[in-house]
Coordinates of C-alpha atoms and ligand atoms in Angstrom, one line a residue:
M1465 CA -21.8 -40.4 15.9
A1466 CA -22.0 -36.9 17.5
T1467 CA -24.1 -35.2 20.1
L1468 CA -25.8 -32.0 19.1
I1469 CA -27.7 -29.6 21.3
V1470 CA -30.9 -28.7 19.5
N1471 CA -33.6 -26.6 21.1
G1472 CA -32.2 -27.3 24.5
Q1473 CA -32.0 -31.1 24.1
E1474 CA -29.0 -33.3 23.5
R1475 CA -29.6 -35.3 20.3
V1476 CA -27.3 -38.1 19.0
V1477 CA -26.8 -37.9 15.3
H1478 CA -25.0 -40.2 12.8
S1479 CA -24.2 -38.0 9.9
T1480 CA -20.6 -37.2 9.0
L1481 CA -19.2 -34.0 10.6
G1482 CA -19.0 -32.4 7.1
T1483 CA -22.8 -32.9 6.5
P1484 CA -24.6 -29.5 6.1
L1485 CA -26.5 -29.0 9.3
V1486 CA -29.8 -28.4 7.5
N1487 CA -29.8 -32.0 6.3
V1488 CA -29.1 -33.3 9.8
L1489 CA -31.9 -31.2 11.3
R1490 CA -34.5 -32.2 8.6
D1491 CA -33.5 -35.7 7.7
E1492 CA -32.2 -37.1 11.0
L1493 CA -34.1 -35.0 13.5
G1494 CA -37.4 -34.3 11.6
L1495 CA -37.1 -30.6 12.3
V1496 CA -38.6 -29.6 8.9
G1497 CA -39.5 -26.0 9.9
T1498 CA -36.0 -25.2 8.6
K1499 CA -36.5 -25.0 4.9
I1500 CA -34.3 -25.8 1.9
G1501 CA -34.3 -23.3 -0.9
C1502 CA -31.0 -22.7 -2.7
L1503 CA -28.5 -24.7 -0.6
E1504 CA -26.0 -21.9 -1.5
G1505 CA -26.5 -19.3 1.2
D1506 CA -28.5 -17.1 -1.0
C1507 CA -32.1 -17.4 0.2
G1508 CA -32.1 -17.6 4.0
A1509 CA -34.9 -20.2 4.1
C1510 CA -32.6 -22.5 6.2
A1511 CA -31.7 -19.9 8.8
I1512 CA -31.2 -21.0 12.4
I1513 CA -29.8 -19.4 15.5
V1514 CA -26.6 -20.6 17.1
G1515 CA -25.7 -19.8 20.7
E1516 CA -22.2 -20.1 22.0
K1517 CA -20.6 -19.6 25.4
I1518 CA -17.7 -17.2 25.1
N1519 CA -16.0 -16.2 28.4
D1520 CA -19.1 -17.1 30.4
E1521 CA -21.3 -14.9 28.2
I1522 CA -23.7 -16.4 25.7
K1523 CA -23.5 -15.0 22.2
Y1524 CA -26.1 -15.6 19.6
C1525 CA -26.1 -15.2 15.8
A1526 CA -28.3 -16.3 12.9
L1527 CA -26.8 -18.2 10.0
T1528 CA -27.6 -20.4 7.1
S1529 CA -27.6 -24.0 8.1
C1530 CA -27.1 -25.2 4.5
L1531 CA -23.5 -23.9 4.7
M1532 CA -22.8 -24.9 8.3
P1533 CA -21.1 -28.3 8.6
L1534 CA -22.3 -30.4 11.5
G1535 CA -18.8 -30.2 13.0
N1536 CA -19.2 -26.5 13.4
A1537 CA -22.3 -27.0 15.5
I1538 CA -21.0 -29.4 18.1
G1539 CA -20.8 -27.8 21.5
R1540 CA -23.0 -24.9 20.4
S1541 CA -26.7 -24.4 21.0
V1542 CA -28.7 -24.8 17.8
I1543 CA -32.1 -23.2 17.9
T1544 CA -34.5 -23.9 15.0
I1545 CA -37.9 -22.2 14.3
E1546 CA -39.5 -25.0 16.3
G1547 CA -37.5 -24.0 19.4
T1548 CA -38.7 -20.4 19.2
N1549 CA -42.5 -21.2 19.1
L1550 CA -44.7 -20.3 22.1
D1551 CA -47.2 -22.9 23.3
N1552 CA -50.5 -22.7 21.5
R1553 CA -50.2 -19.1 20.4
L1554 CA -48.2 -17.0 18.0
S1555 CA -45.1 -15.2 19.1
R1556 CA -44.9 -11.4 18.9
I1557 CA -42.9 -11.5 15.6
Q1558 CA -45.1 -14.3 14.1
K1559 CA -48.2 -12.2 14.9
A1560 CA -46.8 -9.1 13.3
F1561 CA -46.1 -11.0 10.1
V1562 CA -49.7 -12.3 10.1
D1563 CA -51.2 -8.9 10.9
H1564 CA -49.3 -7.1 8.1
N1565 CA -49.8 -9.9 5.5
G1566 CA -46.1 -10.6 5.5
I1567 CA -46.8 -14.2 4.6
Q1568 CA -48.2 -15.8 1.4
C1569 CA -46.9 -19.3 0.7
G1570 CA -44.9 -19.2 3.9
F1571 CA -41.8 -20.9 2.6
C1572 CA -39.5 -18.0 3.5
T1573 CA -41.3 -17.2 6.8
P1574 CA -39.3 -19.4 9.2
G1575 CA -36.1 -17.8 7.9
F1576 CA -37.4 -14.3 8.3
I1577 CA -38.7 -15.0 11.8
I1578 CA -35.3 -16.5 12.8
S1579 CA -33.4 -13.4 11.5
A1580 CA -35.8 -11.1 13.3
I1581 CA -35.5 -13.0 16.5
S1582 CA -31.7 -13.0 16.2
F1583 CA -31.8 -9.2 15.8
A1584 CA -33.9 -8.9 19.0
L1585 CA -31.4 -11.1 20.8
T1586 CA -28.3 -9.2 19.6
S1587 CA -28.8 -5.7 18.4
N1588 CA -27.6 -2.8 20.5
E1589 CA -29.1 -0.2 18.1
I1590 CA -32.8 -0.9 17.5
T1591 CA -33.5 0.8 14.2
L1592 CA -35.5 -0.3 11.1
D1593 CA -32.3 0.1 9.0
N1594 CA -30.5 -2.3 11.3
M1595 CA -33.4 -4.7 11.3
I1596 CA -33.5 -4.7 7.5
N1597 CA -29.7 -5.3 7.5
A1598 CA -30.4 -8.3 9.7
V1599 CA -32.9 -9.8 7.2
A1600 CA -31.0 -8.8 4.1
G1601 CA -30.1 -12.5 3.5
N1602 CA -33.7 -13.6 3.5
I1603 CA -35.4 -13.7 0.2
C1604 CA -39.2 -13.9 -0.4
R1605 CA -40.6 -14.6 -3.9
C1606 CA -44.3 -13.9 -3.0
T1607 CA -44.9 -10.8 -0.9
G1608 CA -43.0 -8.0 -2.6
Y1609 CA -41.4 -7.1 0.7
K1610 CA -43.5 -4.1 1.6
S1611 CA -45.8 -6.1 3.9
I1612 CA -42.7 -7.7 5.5
E1613 CA -41.2 -4.3 6.0
R1614 CA -44.3 -3.1 7.7
A1615 CA -44.3 -6.1 10.1
L1616 CA -40.6 -5.5 10.9
D1617 CA -41.3 -1.8 11.5
E1618 CA -43.9 -2.7 14.0
I1619 CA -41.5 -5.1 15.7
V1620 CA -38.7 -2.5 15.8
N1621 CA -41.0 0.1 17.4
D1622 CA -42.0 -2.4 20.0
L1623 CA -38.4 -3.5 20.6
K1624 CA -37.4 0.1 21.4
R1625 CA -38.8 -0.6 24.9
I1626 CA -36.4 -3.5 25.4
D1627 CA -34.5 -3.8 28.7
M1628 CA -31.0 -4.4 27.3
K1629 CA -29.6 -5.5 30.7
N1630 CA -32.3 -8.2 31.1
R1631 CA -32.8 -8.9 27.5
I1632 CA -33.8 -12.6 27.5
N1633 CA -36.3 -12.2 30.3
W1634 CA -37.8 -9.1 28.6
L1635 CA -38.1 -11.1 25.3
I1636 CA -39.8 -13.9 27.2
N1637 CA -42.2 -11.7 29.1
N1638 CA -43.1 -9.8 25.9
E1639 CA -43.9 -13.0 24.0
Y1640 CA -40.9 -12.9 21.6
L1641 CA -39.4 -16.1 23.0
P1642 CA -40.8 -19.2 24.8
E1643 CA -40.0 -19.6 28.5
K1644 CA -38.1 -22.8 27.7
F1645 CA -35.4 -20.5 26.1
L1646 CA -34.0 -20.1 29.6
G1647 CA -33.4 -23.8 29.6
Y1648 CA -31.4 -23.6 26.4
E1649 CA -29.1 -21.1 28.1
K1650 CA -28.6 -23.4 31.1
Q1651 CA -27.7 -26.2 28.8
L1652 CA -25.0 -24.2 27.1
K1653 CA -23.4 -23.2 30.3
T1654 CA -22.0 -26.8 30.7
N1655 CA -20.9 -27.0 27.0
S1656 CA -18.4 -25.3 24.9
A1657 CA -17.7 -25.2 21.2
K1658 CA -15.3 -27.9 19.9
T1659 CA -12.6 -27.2 17.3
S1660 CA -10.1 -29.6 15.9
Y1661 CA -7.3 -27.2 15.0
H1662 CA -4.5 -29.6 15.4
N1663 CA -5.2 -32.5 13.1
N1664 CA -4.1 -32.6 9.5
G1665 CA -7.4 -32.7 7.5
K1666 CA -9.0 -30.2 5.3
I1667 CA -9.3 -26.8 6.9
I1668 CA -12.9 -25.7 7.3
A1669 CA -13.6 -22.3 8.8
G1670 CA -17.1 -20.8 8.2
G1671 CA -17.7 -23.2 5.3
T1672 CA -19.4 -20.5 3.2
D1673 CA -17.2 -21.3 0.3
L1674 CA -16.4 -24.9 0.9
L1675 CA -20.0 -26.0 1.3
V1676 CA -21.0 -24.3 -2.0
Q1677 CA -18.0 -25.4 -4.0
E1678 CA -17.1 -28.9 -2.5
E1679 CA -20.2 -30.0 -0.6
E1680 CA -19.8 -33.7 -1.5
A1681 CA -16.1 -33.9 -0.7
I1682 CA -16.6 -32.1 2.6
R1683 CA -19.6 -34.3 3.5
D1684 CA -17.6 -37.5 2.8
G1685 CA -14.1 -36.2 3.9
S1686 CA -12.4 -37.6 7.0
H1687 CA -10.9 -35.6 9.9
P1688 CA -11.7 -32.1 8.8
R1689 CA -9.9 -29.4 10.8
F1690 CA -12.8 -27.3 12.2
I1691 CA -11.3 -23.9 13.1
W1692 CA -14.4 -21.7 13.1
G1693 CA -14.6 -20.2 16.6
D1694 CA -11.2 -21.4 17.7
P1695 CA -10.4 -18.7 20.3
S1696 CA -6.6 -18.8 19.4
L1697 CA -7.5 -17.7 15.9
K1698 CA -9.8 -14.9 16.9
T1699 CA -8.3 -11.6 17.8
I1700 CA -8.6 -7.9 16.8
R1701 CA -6.0 -5.9 18.6
I1702 CA -3.5 -3.2 18.2
E1703 CA 0.1 -3.6 19.4
N1704 CA 3.0 -1.3 18.5
A1705 CA 1.1 0.6 15.9
K1706 CA 0.1 -2.7 14.1
C1707 CA -3.4 -4.1 13.9
Y1708 CA -3.6 -7.9 14.3
I1709 CA -6.7 -9.9 13.1
G1710 CA -7.1 -13.6 13.7
G1711 CA -7.7 -15.9 10.7
A1712 CA -11.0 -17.2 12.1
T1713 CA -12.4 -13.8 12.9
T1714 CA -15.7 -13.5 11.2
V1715 CA -16.9 -10.6 9.0
S1716 CA -19.5 -9.8 11.6
E1717 CA -16.8 -9.5 14.3
L1718 CA -14.9 -7.1 12.0
Y1719 CA -18.2 -5.2 11.6
S1720 CA -18.8 -4.7 15.3
S1721 CA -15.1 -4.1 16.2
T1722 CA -14.7 -0.7 17.9
I1723 CA -11.0 -0.8 17.0
L1724 CA -11.6 -1.1 13.3
N1725 CA -14.6 1.2 13.2
N1726 CA -12.5 3.9 15.0
M1727 CA -9.7 3.4 12.5
I1728 CA -11.9 3.3 9.4
P1729 CA -14.9 5.6 9.7
R1730 CA -17.0 4.0 6.9
F1731 CA -16.0 0.5 7.7
K1732 CA -19.6 -0.7 8.6
Q1733 CA -20.9 0.7 5.4
Y1734 CA -18.2 -1.2 3.4
L1735 CA -18.8 -4.5 5.2
R1736 CA -22.6 -4.2 4.5
L1737 CA -21.6 -4.8 0.9
V1738 CA -20.1 -8.1 1.8
S1739 CA -22.7 -10.9 1.4
S1740 CA -25.5 -10.7 4.1
T1741 CA -25.7 -10.8 7.9
L1742 CA -26.4 -14.5 7.8
I1743 CA -23.3 -15.2 5.8
R1744 CA -21.1 -12.6 7.6
N1745 CA -21.8 -14.4 10.8
M1746 CA -20.0 -17.4 9.4
A1747 CA -17.5 -16.1 6.8
T1748 CA -14.0 -15.6 8.1
V1749 CA -11.0 -13.4 7.2
G1750 CA -8.8 -16.5 6.6
G1751 CA -11.4 -18.1 4.4
N1752 CA -11.8 -15.0 2.3
I1753 CA -8.0 -14.7 1.7
A1754 CA -7.3 -18.5 1.4
N1755 CA -9.9 -19.1 -1.2
G1756 CA -7.9 -17.0 -3.6
S1757 CA -11.0 -15.4 -5.2
P1758 CA -10.2 -12.7 -7.7
I1759 CA -13.0 -10.6 -6.2
G1760 CA -12.7 -11.3 -2.5
D1761 CA -13.8 -8.1 -0.8
L1762 CA -11.7 -8.6 2.3
S1763 CA -8.6 -9.6 0.3
I1764 CA -9.0 -6.3 -1.7
M1765 CA -9.2 -4.3 1.5
F1766 CA -6.3 -6.1 3.2
Q1767 CA -4.1 -5.8 0.1
A1768 CA -4.7 -2.0 0.1
L1769 CA -3.6 -2.0 3.7
D1770 CA -0.5 -3.9 2.7
A1771 CA -1.2 -6.7 5.1
T1772 CA 1.2 -9.5 6.0
L1773 CA -0.1 -13.1 6.6
F1774 CA 1.3 -15.2 9.4
L1775 CA 1.0 -18.9 8.4
R1776 CA 1.6 -22.0 10.5
G1777 CA 2.1 -25.4 9.0
A1778 CA 3.8 -28.8 9.6
Q1779 CA 7.1 -27.2 8.6
G1780 CA 6.8 -24.3 11.1
T1781 CA 5.7 -20.7 10.7
R1782 CA 6.4 -18.1 8.0
E1783 CA 5.2 -14.7 7.0
I1784 CA 4.2 -13.6 3.5
A1785 CA 3.0 -10.3 2.2
I1786 CA -0.6 -10.5 0.9
K1787 CA 0.7 -9.0 -2.4
D1788 CA 2.8 -12.1 -3.0
F1789 CA 0.1 -14.6 -1.8
F1790 CA -2.1 -14.9 -4.9
T1791 CA -0.5 -16.9 -7.6
G1792 CA -3.3 -17.7 -10.1
Y1793 CA -7.1 -18.2 -10.3
K1794 CA -8.1 -19.5 -6.9
K1795 CA -4.4 -20.5 -6.3
T1796 CA -2.2 -19.2 -3.5
A1797 CA 1.3 -19.6 -2.1
K1798 CA -0.2 -21.5 0.9
Q1799 CA 0.6 -25.2 1.4
D1800 CA -2.5 -27.3 2.1
D1801 CA -1.6 -27.8 5.8
E1802 CA -0.8 -24.2 6.4
I1803 CA -3.3 -22.1 8.4
I1804 CA -3.6 -18.4 8.2
E1805 CA -3.3 -17.8 11.9
Y1806 CA -3.5 -14.0 11.7
I1807 CA -2.8 -11.1 9.5
Y1808 CA -1.4 -7.7 10.4
F1809 CA -0.9 -4.3 9.0
N1810 CA 0.2 -0.8 10.1
T1811 CA -2.6 1.0 11.8
L1812 CA -4.0 4.0 9.9
R1813 CA -3.0 7.5 11.0
P1814 CA -5.8 9.8 11.9
N1815 CA -5.7 11.7 8.6
D1816 CA -5.1 8.7 6.3
N1817 CA -7.8 7.8 3.8
F1818 CA -9.2 4.4 3.3
S1819 CA -12.1 3.8 0.9
F1820 CA -13.7 0.7 -0.7
E1821 CA -15.9 0.5 -3.7
K1822 CA -17.8 -2.4 -5.2
I1823 CA -20.0 -2.7 -8.2
S1824 CA -22.2 -5.8 -8.5
K1825 CA -25.5 -6.7 -10.1
R1826 CA -27.3 -6.4 -6.8
T1827 CA -26.2 -4.1 -4.0
H1828 CA -26.4 -6.8 -1.4
L1829 CA -25.7 -10.5 -1.4
D1830 CA -23.7 -10.4 -4.6
M1831 CA -20.1 -10.9 -5.6
A1832 CA -18.3 -7.9 -7.2
T1833 CA -18.0 -7.2 -10.9
V1834 CA -15.2 -4.9 -10.0
N1835 CA -14.2 -4.0 -6.5
S1836 CA -11.3 -1.8 -5.4
C1837 CA -9.8 -0.1 -2.4
L1838 CA -7.5 2.9 -2.0
K1839 CA -5.4 3.8 1.0
L1840 CA -3.7 7.2 1.0
S1841 CA -1.4 8.8 3.5
R1842 CA -0.9 12.5 3.1
N1843 CA 1.4 15.0 4.9
K1844 CA 0.1 18.2 6.5
Q1845 CA 0.4 20.0 3.2
G1846 CA -1.9 17.4 1.7
I1847 CA 0.8 15.8 -0.5
I1848 CA 0.4 12.0 -1.0
E1849 CA 3.3 10.2 0.7
Q1850 CA 2.0 6.7 0.4
A1851 CA -0.7 5.2 -1.9
S1852 CA -2.0 1.6 -2.3
F1853 CA -4.6 0.9 -4.9
S1854 CA -6.0 -2.6 -5.1
V1855 CA -8.5 -3.9 -7.7
G1856 CA -10.5 -7.1 -8.2
G1857 CA -12.4 -8.6 -11.1
L1858 CA -9.9 -7.8 -13.8
G1859 CA -8.2 -11.2 -14.1
P1860 CA -7.3 -14.4 -12.3
T1861 CA -6.2 -12.7 -9.1
I1862 CA -6.8 -9.5 -7.2
R1863 CA -4.4 -6.9 -8.5
F1864 CA -2.1 -4.5 -6.7
M1865 CA -1.9 -1.5 -9.0
S1866 CA 1.7 -0.6 -8.4
E1867 CA 2.1 1.9 -11.3
T1868 CA -1.2 3.7 -10.5
S1869 CA -0.2 3.9 -6.8
K1870 CA 3.2 5.3 -7.8
A1871 CA 1.6 7.9 -10.0
L1872 CA -0.2 9.3 -7.0
L1873 CA 2.9 9.9 -5.0
G1874 CA 4.1 13.5 -4.4
K1875 CA 0.8 15.0 -5.6
V1876 CA -2.2 16.6 -3.9
V1877 CA -5.6 15.1 -4.6
S1878 CA -6.9 17.2 -7.5
D1879 CA -8.6 16.9 -10.9
E1880 CA -5.2 16.8 -12.6
T1881 CA -4.0 14.0 -10.3
F1882 CA -7.1 12.0 -11.1
I1883 CA -6.6 12.5 -14.9
E1884 CA -3.0 11.4 -14.7
A1885 CA -3.6 8.4 -12.3
E1886 CA -6.5 7.3 -14.4
R1887 CA -4.4 7.3 -17.6
V1888 CA -1.8 5.2 -15.8
A1889 CA -4.4 2.8 -14.4
Q1890 CA -5.9 2.2 -17.9
K1891 CA -2.4 1.3 -19.2
E1892 CA -1.8 -1.0 -16.2
I1893 CA -4.9 -3.1 -16.6
T1894 CA -5.9 -5.7 -19.3
P1895 CA -9.4 -6.8 -18.2
R1896 CA -10.2 -10.3 -19.6
S1897 CA -13.9 -10.1 -19.9
R1898 CA -16.2 -7.1 -20.9
P1899 CA -13.0 -4.9 -21.1
E1900 CA -14.8 -1.7 -21.9
Y1901 CA -17.2 -2.0 -19.1
K1902 CA -14.5 -2.9 -16.6
R1903 CA -12.3 -0.1 -17.7
L1904 CA -15.2 2.3 -17.1
L1905 CA -15.7 0.8 -13.6
V1906 CA -12.1 1.2 -12.7
R1907 CA -12.2 4.8 -13.9
Q1908 CA -15.4 5.6 -11.8
Q1909 CA -14.1 3.8 -8.8
L1910 CA -10.8 5.6 -8.8
F1911 CA -12.7 8.9 -9.1
L1912 CA -14.9 8.0 -6.1
H1913 CA -11.8 7.0 -4.0
L1914 CA -10.1 10.3 -4.7
K1915 CA -13.4 12.2 -4.2
A1916 CA -13.6 10.5 -0.8
A1917 CA -10.2 12.1 0.0
N1918 CA -11.1 15.5 -1.5
D1919 CA -14.7 16.3 -1.9
S1920 CA -14.0 19.2 -4.2
L1921 CA -12.9 16.9 -7.0
S1922 CA -15.1 17.8 -10.0
S1923 CA -17.2 15.2 -11.8
E1924 CA -16.4 17.2 -15.0
V1925 CA -13.2 15.1 -15.2
L1926 CA -15.4 12.0 -15.9
R1927 CA -16.7 13.4 -19.2
Ligands
FAD1296 C1 -24.3 -16.3 -0.5 C2 -22.8 -15.9 -0.4 C3 -22.5 -14.6 -0.6 C4 -21.1 -14.2 -0.6 N1 -20.8 -12.9 -0.8 C5 -19.5 -12.5 -0.7 C6 -19.2 -11.2 -0.9 O1 -20.0 -10.3 -1.0 N2 -17.8 -10.9 -0.8 C7 -16.9 -11.8 -0.6 O2 -15.7 -11.4 -0.6 N3 -17.2 -13.1 -0.5 C8 -18.5 -13.5 -0.5 N4 -18.8 -14.8 -0.4 C9 -17.7 -15.8 -0.2 C10 -17.4 -16.2 1.2 O3 -18.4 -16.0 2.1 C11 -16.1 -15.5 1.7 O4 -15.0 -15.7 0.9 C12 -15.8 -16.0 3.1 O5 -15.0 -15.0 3.8 C13 -15.1 -17.3 3.2 O6 -14.8 -17.7 4.5 P1 -15.2 -19.0 5.2 O7 -14.7 -19.0 6.6 O8 -16.6 -19.3 5.0 O9 -14.3 -20.0 4.3 P2 -14.4 -21.6 4.2 O10 -15.5 -21.9 3.2 O11 -14.4 -22.3 5.5 O12 -13.0 -21.9 3.5 C14 -12.6 -21.4 2.2 C15 -11.2 -21.8 1.9 O13 -10.3 -21.3 2.8 C16 -9.5 -22.3 3.5 N5 -9.4 -21.7 4.8 C17 -10.4 -21.1 5.6 N6 -9.8 -20.5 6.7 C18 -8.5 -20.7 6.6 C19 -7.4 -20.3 7.4 N7 -7.6 -19.6 8.5 N8 -6.2 -20.7 7.0 C20 -6.0 -21.3 5.9 N9 -7.0 -21.7 5.1 C21 -8.2 -21.4 5.4 C22 -10.4 -23.5 3.4 O14 -9.6 -24.7 3.5 C23 -11.0 -23.3 2.0 O15 -10.1 -23.8 1.1 C24 -20.1 -15.2 -0.4 C25 -20.5 -16.5 -0.2 C26 -21.8 -16.9 -0.2 C27 -22.2 -18.3 0.0
FES1297 S1 -31.2 -23.0 1.5 FE1 -31.0 -21.0 0.7 S2 -29.6 -20.1 2.2 FE2 -29.7 -22.2 2.8
FES1298 S1 -44.2 -15.9 1.3 FE1 -43.7 -17.2 -0.3 S2 -41.6 -17.1 -0.5 FE2 -42.1 -15.6 1.0

């Protein structure tokens, strides 16, 4: 038995703590406005908003309730589409969807509306591009998207008037939210999110892998360790020229981190290639590394940054280089009870280069066919003093390309350097599937990385 706060009301539910929240909302509470499409985080039909009190401030985000275990919702404020309806009339966003014919069968509509409301609740930069990024995890199979885009454009233009300092009241006064929303906030002030970091069960962070891969085991499992949102596992800070990132930090928190965006100029652009806003709001750094995926985007990035993992388990604590962490397909050097508390790496120097590339079938919401990351440190003369090239999608684990990295040392970034490094890279890899295609992708990605460091690199070298 657990108590959940849904649309401002405390509701007692009986599902196990590992049950996907969408099932609790629909089957136990009858809130069927939240739809079930794929149950794998891909369609956004099950999107809900979750509010949480953090240091006396209430933070909102939208996420997919099919991948959120009930345990992660306890102590947070869950807002479903029903909780965003105004009495007897359409809200501003609903009306825009109707006016622009953004609805046909209507199955995807609650998810789109939730993502758009979450954007209105959270965005500091009101642009159509950012709004589209907010709904990038919502899929519609009827409308063809243009009519939805027109509705979103109208909303964005209206939201440009928003009073950021008095956001909730503005959204209520302008018919984006019902008045009862203020009550949801009050309710949250007396609650805080629960985590169960200290027991010995299965570690569950965002659940975006676990609820896809092991849904039944998680639903039926006992005493999970819910660590998502545990403040002691959430940090992004710099100390003594090292950057520390907590294991339960979400991809969205990386995305909005001033520290990381100052250090890596195109960081947001890279992170937009990782899943969707709905998934990034849940997915954590620790989960991305611990799942041992051979194409984990964050693992690739942190390997190029030569990160070290700090693990805590029943036997105490230890550190391990990320390069030594992956031991086989989805296998790692981590014991079951060990938690990745944080990772750290040397901060980039102002003229260091860091670039990430990812090729997948779809630009957004897709895993990589091949992904890679290159970090270069050069001296004042432009000579490469340190290079770390990391590639995924070529075998059972992500790969640190030690020979290729070495081949770059002592050189300037030039056409000749690319030709030589590419020759070494091709010797260093043995792609298991579609070898010719993957060799081509490694070649092109290495070129793009070096081009990012020296724009005058000529594409002639690719012929
Ligand atoms: C629709 C969809 C799209 C996706 N797209 C991408 C993508 O583009 N790129 C990408 O890289 N990934 C993608 N993923 C995969 C996934 O979202 C990420 O790997 C995510 O970072 C996993 O984090 P999590 O917190 O959800 O992990 P969870 O599912 O909670 O856990 C995953 C594993 O890690 C363990 N674990 C979690 N946290 C810790 C910790 N701190 N210490 C020790 N063990 C821990 C768990 O026990 C479990 O074994 C996608 C997933 C979905 C569903
Ligand atoms: S049902 Fe498709 S994302 Fe949840
Ligand atoms: S309107 Fe039918 S799925 Fe979007």
